[in-house]
mmCIF file of C-alpha atoms in Angstrom:
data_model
loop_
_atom_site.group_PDB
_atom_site.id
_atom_site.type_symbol
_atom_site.label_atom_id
_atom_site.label_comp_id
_atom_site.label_asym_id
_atom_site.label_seq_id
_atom_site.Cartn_x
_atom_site.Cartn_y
_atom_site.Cartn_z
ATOM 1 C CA UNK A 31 0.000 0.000 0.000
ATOM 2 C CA UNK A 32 1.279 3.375 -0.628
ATOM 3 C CA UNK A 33 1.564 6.170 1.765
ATOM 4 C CA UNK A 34 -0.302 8.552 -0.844
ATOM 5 C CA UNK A 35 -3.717 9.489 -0.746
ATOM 6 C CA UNK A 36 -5.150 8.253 -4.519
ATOM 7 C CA UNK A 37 -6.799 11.422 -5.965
ATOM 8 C CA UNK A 38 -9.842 9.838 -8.074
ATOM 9 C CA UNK A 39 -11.616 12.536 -10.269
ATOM 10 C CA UNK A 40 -15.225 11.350 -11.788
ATOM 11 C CA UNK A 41 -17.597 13.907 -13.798
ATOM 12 C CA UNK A 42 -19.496 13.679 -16.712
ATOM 13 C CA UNK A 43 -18.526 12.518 -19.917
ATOM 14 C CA UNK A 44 -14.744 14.061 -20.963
ATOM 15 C CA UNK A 45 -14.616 16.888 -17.993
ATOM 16 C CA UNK A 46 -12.749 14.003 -15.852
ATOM 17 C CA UNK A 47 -9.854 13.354 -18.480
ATOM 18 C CA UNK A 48 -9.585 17.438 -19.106
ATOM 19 C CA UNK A 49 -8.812 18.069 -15.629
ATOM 20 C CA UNK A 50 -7.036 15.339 -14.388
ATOM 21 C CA UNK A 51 -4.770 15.804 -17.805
ATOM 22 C CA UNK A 52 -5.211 19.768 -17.086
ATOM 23 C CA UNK A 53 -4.110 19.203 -13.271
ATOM 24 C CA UNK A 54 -0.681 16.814 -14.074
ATOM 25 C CA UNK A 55 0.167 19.488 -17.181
ATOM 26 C CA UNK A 56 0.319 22.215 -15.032
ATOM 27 C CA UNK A 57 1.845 20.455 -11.679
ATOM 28 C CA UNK A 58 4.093 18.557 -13.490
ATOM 29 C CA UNK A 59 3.482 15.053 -11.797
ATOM 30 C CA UNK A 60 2.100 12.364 -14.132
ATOM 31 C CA UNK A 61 0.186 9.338 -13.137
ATOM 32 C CA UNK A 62 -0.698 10.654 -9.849
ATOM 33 C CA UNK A 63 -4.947 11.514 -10.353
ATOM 34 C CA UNK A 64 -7.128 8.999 -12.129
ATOM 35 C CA UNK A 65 -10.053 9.919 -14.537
ATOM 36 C CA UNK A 66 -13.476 8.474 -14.007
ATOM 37 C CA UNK A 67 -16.027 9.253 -16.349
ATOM 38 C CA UNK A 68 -19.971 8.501 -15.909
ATOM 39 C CA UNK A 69 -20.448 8.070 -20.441
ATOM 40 C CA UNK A 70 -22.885 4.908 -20.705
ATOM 41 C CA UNK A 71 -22.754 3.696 -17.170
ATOM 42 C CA UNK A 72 -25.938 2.439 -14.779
ATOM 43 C CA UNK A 73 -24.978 3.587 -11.436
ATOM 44 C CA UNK A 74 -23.448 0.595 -9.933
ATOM 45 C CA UNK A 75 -20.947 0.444 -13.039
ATOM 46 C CA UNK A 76 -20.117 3.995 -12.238
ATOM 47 C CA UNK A 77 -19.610 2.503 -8.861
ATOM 48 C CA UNK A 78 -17.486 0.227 -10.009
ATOM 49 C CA UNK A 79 -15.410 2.238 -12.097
ATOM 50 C CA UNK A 80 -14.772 4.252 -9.590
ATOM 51 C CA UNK A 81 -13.510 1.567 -7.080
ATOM 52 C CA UNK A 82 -11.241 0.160 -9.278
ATOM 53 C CA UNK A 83 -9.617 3.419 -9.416
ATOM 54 C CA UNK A 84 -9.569 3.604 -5.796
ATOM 55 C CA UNK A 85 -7.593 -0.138 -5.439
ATOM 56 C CA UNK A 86 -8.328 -0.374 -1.919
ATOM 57 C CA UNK A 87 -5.982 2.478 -1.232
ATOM 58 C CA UNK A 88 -6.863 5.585 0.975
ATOM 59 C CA UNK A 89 -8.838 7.929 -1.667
ATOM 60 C CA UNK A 90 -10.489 11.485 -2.329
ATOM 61 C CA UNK A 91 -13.074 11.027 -4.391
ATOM 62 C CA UNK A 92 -13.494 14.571 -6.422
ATOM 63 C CA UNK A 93 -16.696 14.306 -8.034
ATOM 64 C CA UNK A 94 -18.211 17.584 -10.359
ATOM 65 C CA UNK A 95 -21.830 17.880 -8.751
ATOM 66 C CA UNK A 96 -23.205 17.620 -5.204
ATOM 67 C CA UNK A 97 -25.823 15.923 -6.898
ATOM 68 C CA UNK A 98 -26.337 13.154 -9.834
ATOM 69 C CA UNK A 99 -24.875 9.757 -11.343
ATOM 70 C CA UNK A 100 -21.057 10.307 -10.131
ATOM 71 C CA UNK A 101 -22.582 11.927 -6.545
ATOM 72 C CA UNK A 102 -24.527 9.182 -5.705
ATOM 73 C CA UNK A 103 -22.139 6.198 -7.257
ATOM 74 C CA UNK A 104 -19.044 7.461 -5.285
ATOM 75 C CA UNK A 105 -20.786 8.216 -1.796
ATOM 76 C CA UNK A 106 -22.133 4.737 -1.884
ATOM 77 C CA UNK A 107 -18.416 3.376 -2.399
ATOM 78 C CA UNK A 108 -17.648 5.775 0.364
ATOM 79 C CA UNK A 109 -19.809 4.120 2.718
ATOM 80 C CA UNK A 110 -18.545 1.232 2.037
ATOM 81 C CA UNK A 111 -15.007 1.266 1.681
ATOM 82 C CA UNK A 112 -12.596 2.472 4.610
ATOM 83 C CA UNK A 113 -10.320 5.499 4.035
ATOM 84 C CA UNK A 114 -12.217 6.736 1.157
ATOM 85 C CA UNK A 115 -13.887 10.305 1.127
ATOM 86 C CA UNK A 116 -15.744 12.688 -1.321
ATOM 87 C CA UNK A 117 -15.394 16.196 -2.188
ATOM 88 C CA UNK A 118 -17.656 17.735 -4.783
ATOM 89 C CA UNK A 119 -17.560 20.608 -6.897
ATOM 90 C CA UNK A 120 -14.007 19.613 -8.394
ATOM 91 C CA UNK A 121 -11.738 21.973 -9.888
ATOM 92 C CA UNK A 122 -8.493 23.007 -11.010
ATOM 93 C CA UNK A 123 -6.827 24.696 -7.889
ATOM 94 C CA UNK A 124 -8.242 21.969 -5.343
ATOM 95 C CA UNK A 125 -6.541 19.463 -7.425
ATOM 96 C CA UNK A 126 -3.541 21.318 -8.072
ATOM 97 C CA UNK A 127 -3.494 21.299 -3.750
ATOM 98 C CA UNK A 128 -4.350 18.092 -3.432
ATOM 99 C CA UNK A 129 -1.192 16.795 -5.468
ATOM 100 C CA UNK A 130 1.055 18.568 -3.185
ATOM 101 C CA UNK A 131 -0.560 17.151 0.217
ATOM 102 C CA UNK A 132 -1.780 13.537 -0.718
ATOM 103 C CA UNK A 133 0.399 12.703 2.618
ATOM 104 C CA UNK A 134 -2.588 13.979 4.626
ATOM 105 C CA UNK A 135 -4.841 11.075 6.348
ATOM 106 C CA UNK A 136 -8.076 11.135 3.777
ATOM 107 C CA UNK A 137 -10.521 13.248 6.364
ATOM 108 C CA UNK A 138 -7.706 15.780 6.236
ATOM 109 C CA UNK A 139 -7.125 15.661 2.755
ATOM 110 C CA UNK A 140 -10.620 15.915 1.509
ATOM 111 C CA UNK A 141 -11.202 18.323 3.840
ATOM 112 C CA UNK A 142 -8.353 20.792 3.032
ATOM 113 C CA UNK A 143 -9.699 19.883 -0.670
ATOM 114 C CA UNK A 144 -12.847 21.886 -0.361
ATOM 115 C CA UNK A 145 -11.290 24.440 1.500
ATOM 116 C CA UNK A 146 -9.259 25.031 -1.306
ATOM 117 C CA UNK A 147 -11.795 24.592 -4.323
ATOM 118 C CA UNK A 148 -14.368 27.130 -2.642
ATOM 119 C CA UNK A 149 -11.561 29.364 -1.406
ATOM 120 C CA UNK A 150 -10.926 29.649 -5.586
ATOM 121 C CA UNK A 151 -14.433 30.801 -6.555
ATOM 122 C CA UNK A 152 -14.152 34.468 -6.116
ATOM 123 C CA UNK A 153 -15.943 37.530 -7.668
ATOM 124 C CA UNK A 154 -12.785 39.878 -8.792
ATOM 125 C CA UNK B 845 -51.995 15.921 -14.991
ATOM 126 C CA UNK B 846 -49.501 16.988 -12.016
ATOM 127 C CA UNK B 847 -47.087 13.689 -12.610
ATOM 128 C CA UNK B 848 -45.445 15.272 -16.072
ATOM 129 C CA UNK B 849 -43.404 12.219 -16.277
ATOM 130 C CA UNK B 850 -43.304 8.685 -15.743
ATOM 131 C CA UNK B 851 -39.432 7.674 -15.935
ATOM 132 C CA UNK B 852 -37.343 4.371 -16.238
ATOM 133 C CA UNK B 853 -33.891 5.748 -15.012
ATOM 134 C CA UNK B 854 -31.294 3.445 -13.411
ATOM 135 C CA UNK B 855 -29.358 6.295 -12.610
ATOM 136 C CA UNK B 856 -32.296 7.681 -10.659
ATOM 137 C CA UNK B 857 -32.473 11.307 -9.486
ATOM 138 C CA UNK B 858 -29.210 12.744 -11.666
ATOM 139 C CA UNK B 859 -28.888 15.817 -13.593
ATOM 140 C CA UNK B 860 -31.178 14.732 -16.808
ATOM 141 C CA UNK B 861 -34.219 14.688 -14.395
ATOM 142 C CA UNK B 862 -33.607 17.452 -11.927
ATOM 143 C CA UNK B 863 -32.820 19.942 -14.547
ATOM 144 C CA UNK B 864 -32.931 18.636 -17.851
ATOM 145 C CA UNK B 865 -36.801 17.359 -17.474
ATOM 146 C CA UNK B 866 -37.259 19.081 -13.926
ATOM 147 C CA UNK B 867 -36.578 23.017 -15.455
ATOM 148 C CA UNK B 868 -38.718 23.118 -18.435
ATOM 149 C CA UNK B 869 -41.694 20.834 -16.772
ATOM 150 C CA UNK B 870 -41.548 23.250 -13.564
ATOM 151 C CA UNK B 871 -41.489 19.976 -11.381
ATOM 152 C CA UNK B 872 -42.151 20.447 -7.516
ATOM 153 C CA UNK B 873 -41.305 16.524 -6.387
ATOM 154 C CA UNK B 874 -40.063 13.302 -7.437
ATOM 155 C CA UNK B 875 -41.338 10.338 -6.639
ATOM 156 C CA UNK B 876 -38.542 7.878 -5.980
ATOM 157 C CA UNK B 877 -40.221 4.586 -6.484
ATOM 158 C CA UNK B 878 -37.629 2.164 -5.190
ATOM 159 C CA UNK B 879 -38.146 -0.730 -2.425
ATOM 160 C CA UNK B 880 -33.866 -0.362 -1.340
ATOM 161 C CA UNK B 881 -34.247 2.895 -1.173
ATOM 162 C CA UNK B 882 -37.257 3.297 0.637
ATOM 163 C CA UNK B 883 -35.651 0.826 2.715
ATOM 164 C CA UNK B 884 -32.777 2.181 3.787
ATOM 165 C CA UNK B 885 -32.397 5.848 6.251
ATOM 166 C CA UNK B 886 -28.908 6.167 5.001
ATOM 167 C CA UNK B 887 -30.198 6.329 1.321
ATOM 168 C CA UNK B 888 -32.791 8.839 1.579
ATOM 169 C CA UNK B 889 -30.419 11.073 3.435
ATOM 170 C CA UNK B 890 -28.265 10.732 0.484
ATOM 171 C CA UNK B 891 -30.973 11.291 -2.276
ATOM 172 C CA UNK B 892 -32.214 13.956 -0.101
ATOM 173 C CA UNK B 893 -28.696 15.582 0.016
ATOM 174 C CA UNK B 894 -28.388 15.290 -3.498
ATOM 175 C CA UNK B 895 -31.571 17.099 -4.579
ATOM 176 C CA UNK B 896 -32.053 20.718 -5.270
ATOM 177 C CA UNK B 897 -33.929 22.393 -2.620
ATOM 178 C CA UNK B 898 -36.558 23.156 -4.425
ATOM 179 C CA UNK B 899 -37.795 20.193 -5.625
ATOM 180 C CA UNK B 900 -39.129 17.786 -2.925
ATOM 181 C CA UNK B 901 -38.280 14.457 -3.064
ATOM 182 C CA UNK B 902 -40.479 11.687 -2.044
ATOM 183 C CA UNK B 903 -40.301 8.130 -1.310
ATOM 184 C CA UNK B 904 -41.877 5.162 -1.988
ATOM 185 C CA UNK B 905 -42.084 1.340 -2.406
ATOM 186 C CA UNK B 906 -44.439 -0.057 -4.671
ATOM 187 C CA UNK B 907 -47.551 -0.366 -2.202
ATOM 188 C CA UNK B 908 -46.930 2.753 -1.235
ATOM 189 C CA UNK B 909 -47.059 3.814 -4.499
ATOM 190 C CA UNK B 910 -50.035 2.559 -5.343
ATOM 191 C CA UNK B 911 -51.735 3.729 -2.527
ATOM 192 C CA UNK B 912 -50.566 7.821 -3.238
ATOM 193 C CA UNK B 913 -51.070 7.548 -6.724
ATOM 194 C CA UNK B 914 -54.346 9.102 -7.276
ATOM 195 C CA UNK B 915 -53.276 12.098 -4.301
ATOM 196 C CA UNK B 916 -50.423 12.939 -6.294
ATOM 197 C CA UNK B 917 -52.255 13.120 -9.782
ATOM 198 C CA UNK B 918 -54.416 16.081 -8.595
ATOM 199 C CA UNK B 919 -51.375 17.490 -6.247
ATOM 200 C CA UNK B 920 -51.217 21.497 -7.743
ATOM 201 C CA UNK B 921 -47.243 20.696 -8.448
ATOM 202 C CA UNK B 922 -46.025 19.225 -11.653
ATOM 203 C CA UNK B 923 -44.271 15.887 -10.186
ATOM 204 C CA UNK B 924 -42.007 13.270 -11.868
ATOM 205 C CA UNK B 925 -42.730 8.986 -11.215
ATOM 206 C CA UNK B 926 -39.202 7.468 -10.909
ATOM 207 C CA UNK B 927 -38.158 3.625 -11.143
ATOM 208 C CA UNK B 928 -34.385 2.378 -11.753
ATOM 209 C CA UNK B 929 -35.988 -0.604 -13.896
ATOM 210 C CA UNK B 930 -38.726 -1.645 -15.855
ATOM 211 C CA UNK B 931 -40.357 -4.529 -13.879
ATOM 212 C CA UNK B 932 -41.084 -1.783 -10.967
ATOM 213 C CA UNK B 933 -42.550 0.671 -13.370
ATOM 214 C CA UNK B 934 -44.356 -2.208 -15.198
ATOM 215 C CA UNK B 935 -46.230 -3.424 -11.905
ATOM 216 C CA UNK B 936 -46.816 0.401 -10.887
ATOM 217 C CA UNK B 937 -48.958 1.107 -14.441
ATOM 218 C CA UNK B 938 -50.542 -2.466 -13.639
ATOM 219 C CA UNK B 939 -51.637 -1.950 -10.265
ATOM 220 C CA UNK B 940 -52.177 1.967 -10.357
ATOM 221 C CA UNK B 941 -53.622 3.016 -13.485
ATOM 222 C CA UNK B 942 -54.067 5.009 -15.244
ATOM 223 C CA UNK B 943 -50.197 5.810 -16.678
ATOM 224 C CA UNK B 944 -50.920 7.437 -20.067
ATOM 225 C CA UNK B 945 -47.009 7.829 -21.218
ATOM 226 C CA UNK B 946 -43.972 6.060 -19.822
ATOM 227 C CA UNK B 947 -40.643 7.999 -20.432
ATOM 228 C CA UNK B 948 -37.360 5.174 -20.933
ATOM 229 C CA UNK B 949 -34.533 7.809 -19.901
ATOM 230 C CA UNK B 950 -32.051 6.092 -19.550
ATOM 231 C CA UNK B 951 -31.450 1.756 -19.358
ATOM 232 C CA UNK B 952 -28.039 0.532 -18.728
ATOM 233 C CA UNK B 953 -25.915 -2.513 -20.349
ATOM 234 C CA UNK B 954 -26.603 -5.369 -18.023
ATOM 235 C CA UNK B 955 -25.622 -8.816 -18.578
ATOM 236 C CA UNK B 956 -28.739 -10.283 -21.322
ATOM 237 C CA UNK B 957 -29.551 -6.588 -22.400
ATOM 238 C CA UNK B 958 -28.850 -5.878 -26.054
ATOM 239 C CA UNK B 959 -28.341 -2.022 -27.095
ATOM 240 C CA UNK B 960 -31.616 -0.162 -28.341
ATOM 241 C CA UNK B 961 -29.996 3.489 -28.314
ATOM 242 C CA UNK B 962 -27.029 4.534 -26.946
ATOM 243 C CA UNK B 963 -28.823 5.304 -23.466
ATOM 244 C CA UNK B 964 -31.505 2.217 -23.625
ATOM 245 C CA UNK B 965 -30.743 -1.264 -23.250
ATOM 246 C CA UNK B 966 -33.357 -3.908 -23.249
ATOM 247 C CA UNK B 967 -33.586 -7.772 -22.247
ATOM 248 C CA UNK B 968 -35.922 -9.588 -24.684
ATOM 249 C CA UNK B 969 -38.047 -9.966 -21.481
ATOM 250 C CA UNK B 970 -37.954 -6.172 -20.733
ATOM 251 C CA UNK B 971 -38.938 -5.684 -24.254
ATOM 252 C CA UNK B 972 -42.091 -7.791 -23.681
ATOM 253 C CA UNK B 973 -42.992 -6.269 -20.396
ATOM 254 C CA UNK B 974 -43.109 -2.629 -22.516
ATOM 255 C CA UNK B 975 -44.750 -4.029 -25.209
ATOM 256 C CA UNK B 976 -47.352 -5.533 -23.067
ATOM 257 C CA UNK B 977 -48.155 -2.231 -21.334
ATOM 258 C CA UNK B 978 -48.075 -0.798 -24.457
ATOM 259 C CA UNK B 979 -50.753 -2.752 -25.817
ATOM 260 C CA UNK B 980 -53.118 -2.039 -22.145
ATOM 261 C CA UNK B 981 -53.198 1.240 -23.004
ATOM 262 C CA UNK B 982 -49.600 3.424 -21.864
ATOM 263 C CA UNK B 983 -47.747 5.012 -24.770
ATOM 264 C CA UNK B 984 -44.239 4.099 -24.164
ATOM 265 C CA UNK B 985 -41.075 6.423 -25.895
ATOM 266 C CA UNK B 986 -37.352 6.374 -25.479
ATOM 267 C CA UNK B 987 -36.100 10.190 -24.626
ATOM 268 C CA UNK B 988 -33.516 11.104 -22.740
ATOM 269 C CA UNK B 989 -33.740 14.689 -22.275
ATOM 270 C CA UNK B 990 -37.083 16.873 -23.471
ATOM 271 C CA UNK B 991 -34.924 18.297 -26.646
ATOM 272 C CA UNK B 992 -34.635 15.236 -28.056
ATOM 273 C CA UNK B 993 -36.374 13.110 -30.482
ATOM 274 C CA UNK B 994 -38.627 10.745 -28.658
ATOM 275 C CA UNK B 995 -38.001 7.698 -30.267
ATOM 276 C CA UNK B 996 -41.672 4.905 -30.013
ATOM 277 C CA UNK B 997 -41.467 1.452 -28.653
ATOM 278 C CA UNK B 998 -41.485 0.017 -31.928
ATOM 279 C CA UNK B 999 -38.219 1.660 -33.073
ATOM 280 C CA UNK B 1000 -36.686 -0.371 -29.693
ATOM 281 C CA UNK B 1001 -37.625 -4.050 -30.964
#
């Protein structure tokens, strides 16, 4: 097991890819955030798509919406899997944070997660 | 008419229903017609967390269902009928008519499903089923979101 949190990011259809791709382009670390996209998947394959990305390794979860297929699917996996939490509303900064603190414990790091992402939605 | 739709969706309450049906209808509540989920505290809370606050979100299994079925028809807010598959919805239109349209939003591949459209697949059996109700009288269309074509039973075989 590795002592990295996992950084798992699941939206709808190619917004997953674009930021995780987005996220490692700009940080310069490849290979460390996996994309998990909802195209053509029931809920429990969603689920399942995204717990193979987790492995059984300590997670954050960083799903688009509060709300819909990629929500529900990756609180459910939540419940049931130890060390893995969810954040919502992903974007750029949070995950750009996240890849230079994945040695937090997973409450920690998903919590300094949406810290970050809301602390990034301003009104210049 | 107050329930606007009558929905198949196995992804349940998502962002197709809540705003792409649940803007332009104007809906009030959902009806989540599911037996694990009425079932189950920890998934209400979760549907309920996931839900805009302005649209209510109710719960049901299929008795309960039946029995609210003709309160909720003459409720003043538009509302929305949801099932994850198409054996609950079948035995809902069977047991609480009348359901004059059923809405297939959106049908997942599943081990013996064969690809309809790219958001509906169908078991021979679930084919049937909607064909069956069909014929008692409900008009049943494939349509994912209200801007697109809705696409008749027939097309599906």
């Amino acid at each position: 097991m590795s002592d990295a949190l996992r950084g798992v990011v699941v939206a709808h259809g190619a917004l997953a890819v674009a930021l995780v791709q987005e996220a490692e382009r700009i940080s310069g670390q490849a290979g460390t955030l996996v994309a998990v996209s909802n195209e053509g998947g029931s809920r429990e394959e969603i689920e399942r798509r995204i717990a193979d990305a987790v492995a059984r390794e300590p997670s954050v979860v960083f799903v688009d919406m509060p709300c819909g297929s990629c929500f529900f699917a990756a609180m459910h996996l939540a419940r049931q899997t130890e060390g893995v939490r969810v954040v919502t509303g992903v974007n750029l900064p949070m995950l750009l944070d996240f890849l230079h603190n994945r040695t937090l414990p997973p409450d920690e790091g998903a919590a300094r997660a949406a810290v970050k992402g809301t602390d990034a939605i301003r009104k210049p | 008419m107050p329930i606007v739709l009558y929905r198949v969706d196995d992804r349940l309450v998502h962002g197709q229903v809540v705003i792409g049906w649940g803007k332009p209808l104007n809906i009030g509540f959902i009806v989540l017609l599911d037996d694990t989920v009425y079932g189950s505290d920890w998934e209400r809370d979760l549907y309920r967390m996931g839900t805009p606050p302005e649209i209510e979100l109710r719960f049901a299994d299929l008795a309960e269902a039946v029995r609210q079925h003709a309160t909720w028809r003459v409720e003043p807010a538009n509302g929305i009928v949801l099932t994850a598959d198409v054996a609950t919805m079948a035995a809902f239109c069977q047991a609480a008519p009348p359901v004059e349209r059923l809405n297939l939003g959106g049908i997942h591949h599943k081990p013996g499903r064969t690809p309809r459209l790219p958001y509906v697949y169908l078991a021979d059996e679930e084919l049937r089923t909607l064909e069956a109700l069909q014929q008692a009288g409900t008009v049943v269309t494939a349509q994912d979101l209200p801007t697109t074509r809705a696409v008749p039973l027939e097309a599906l075989r």
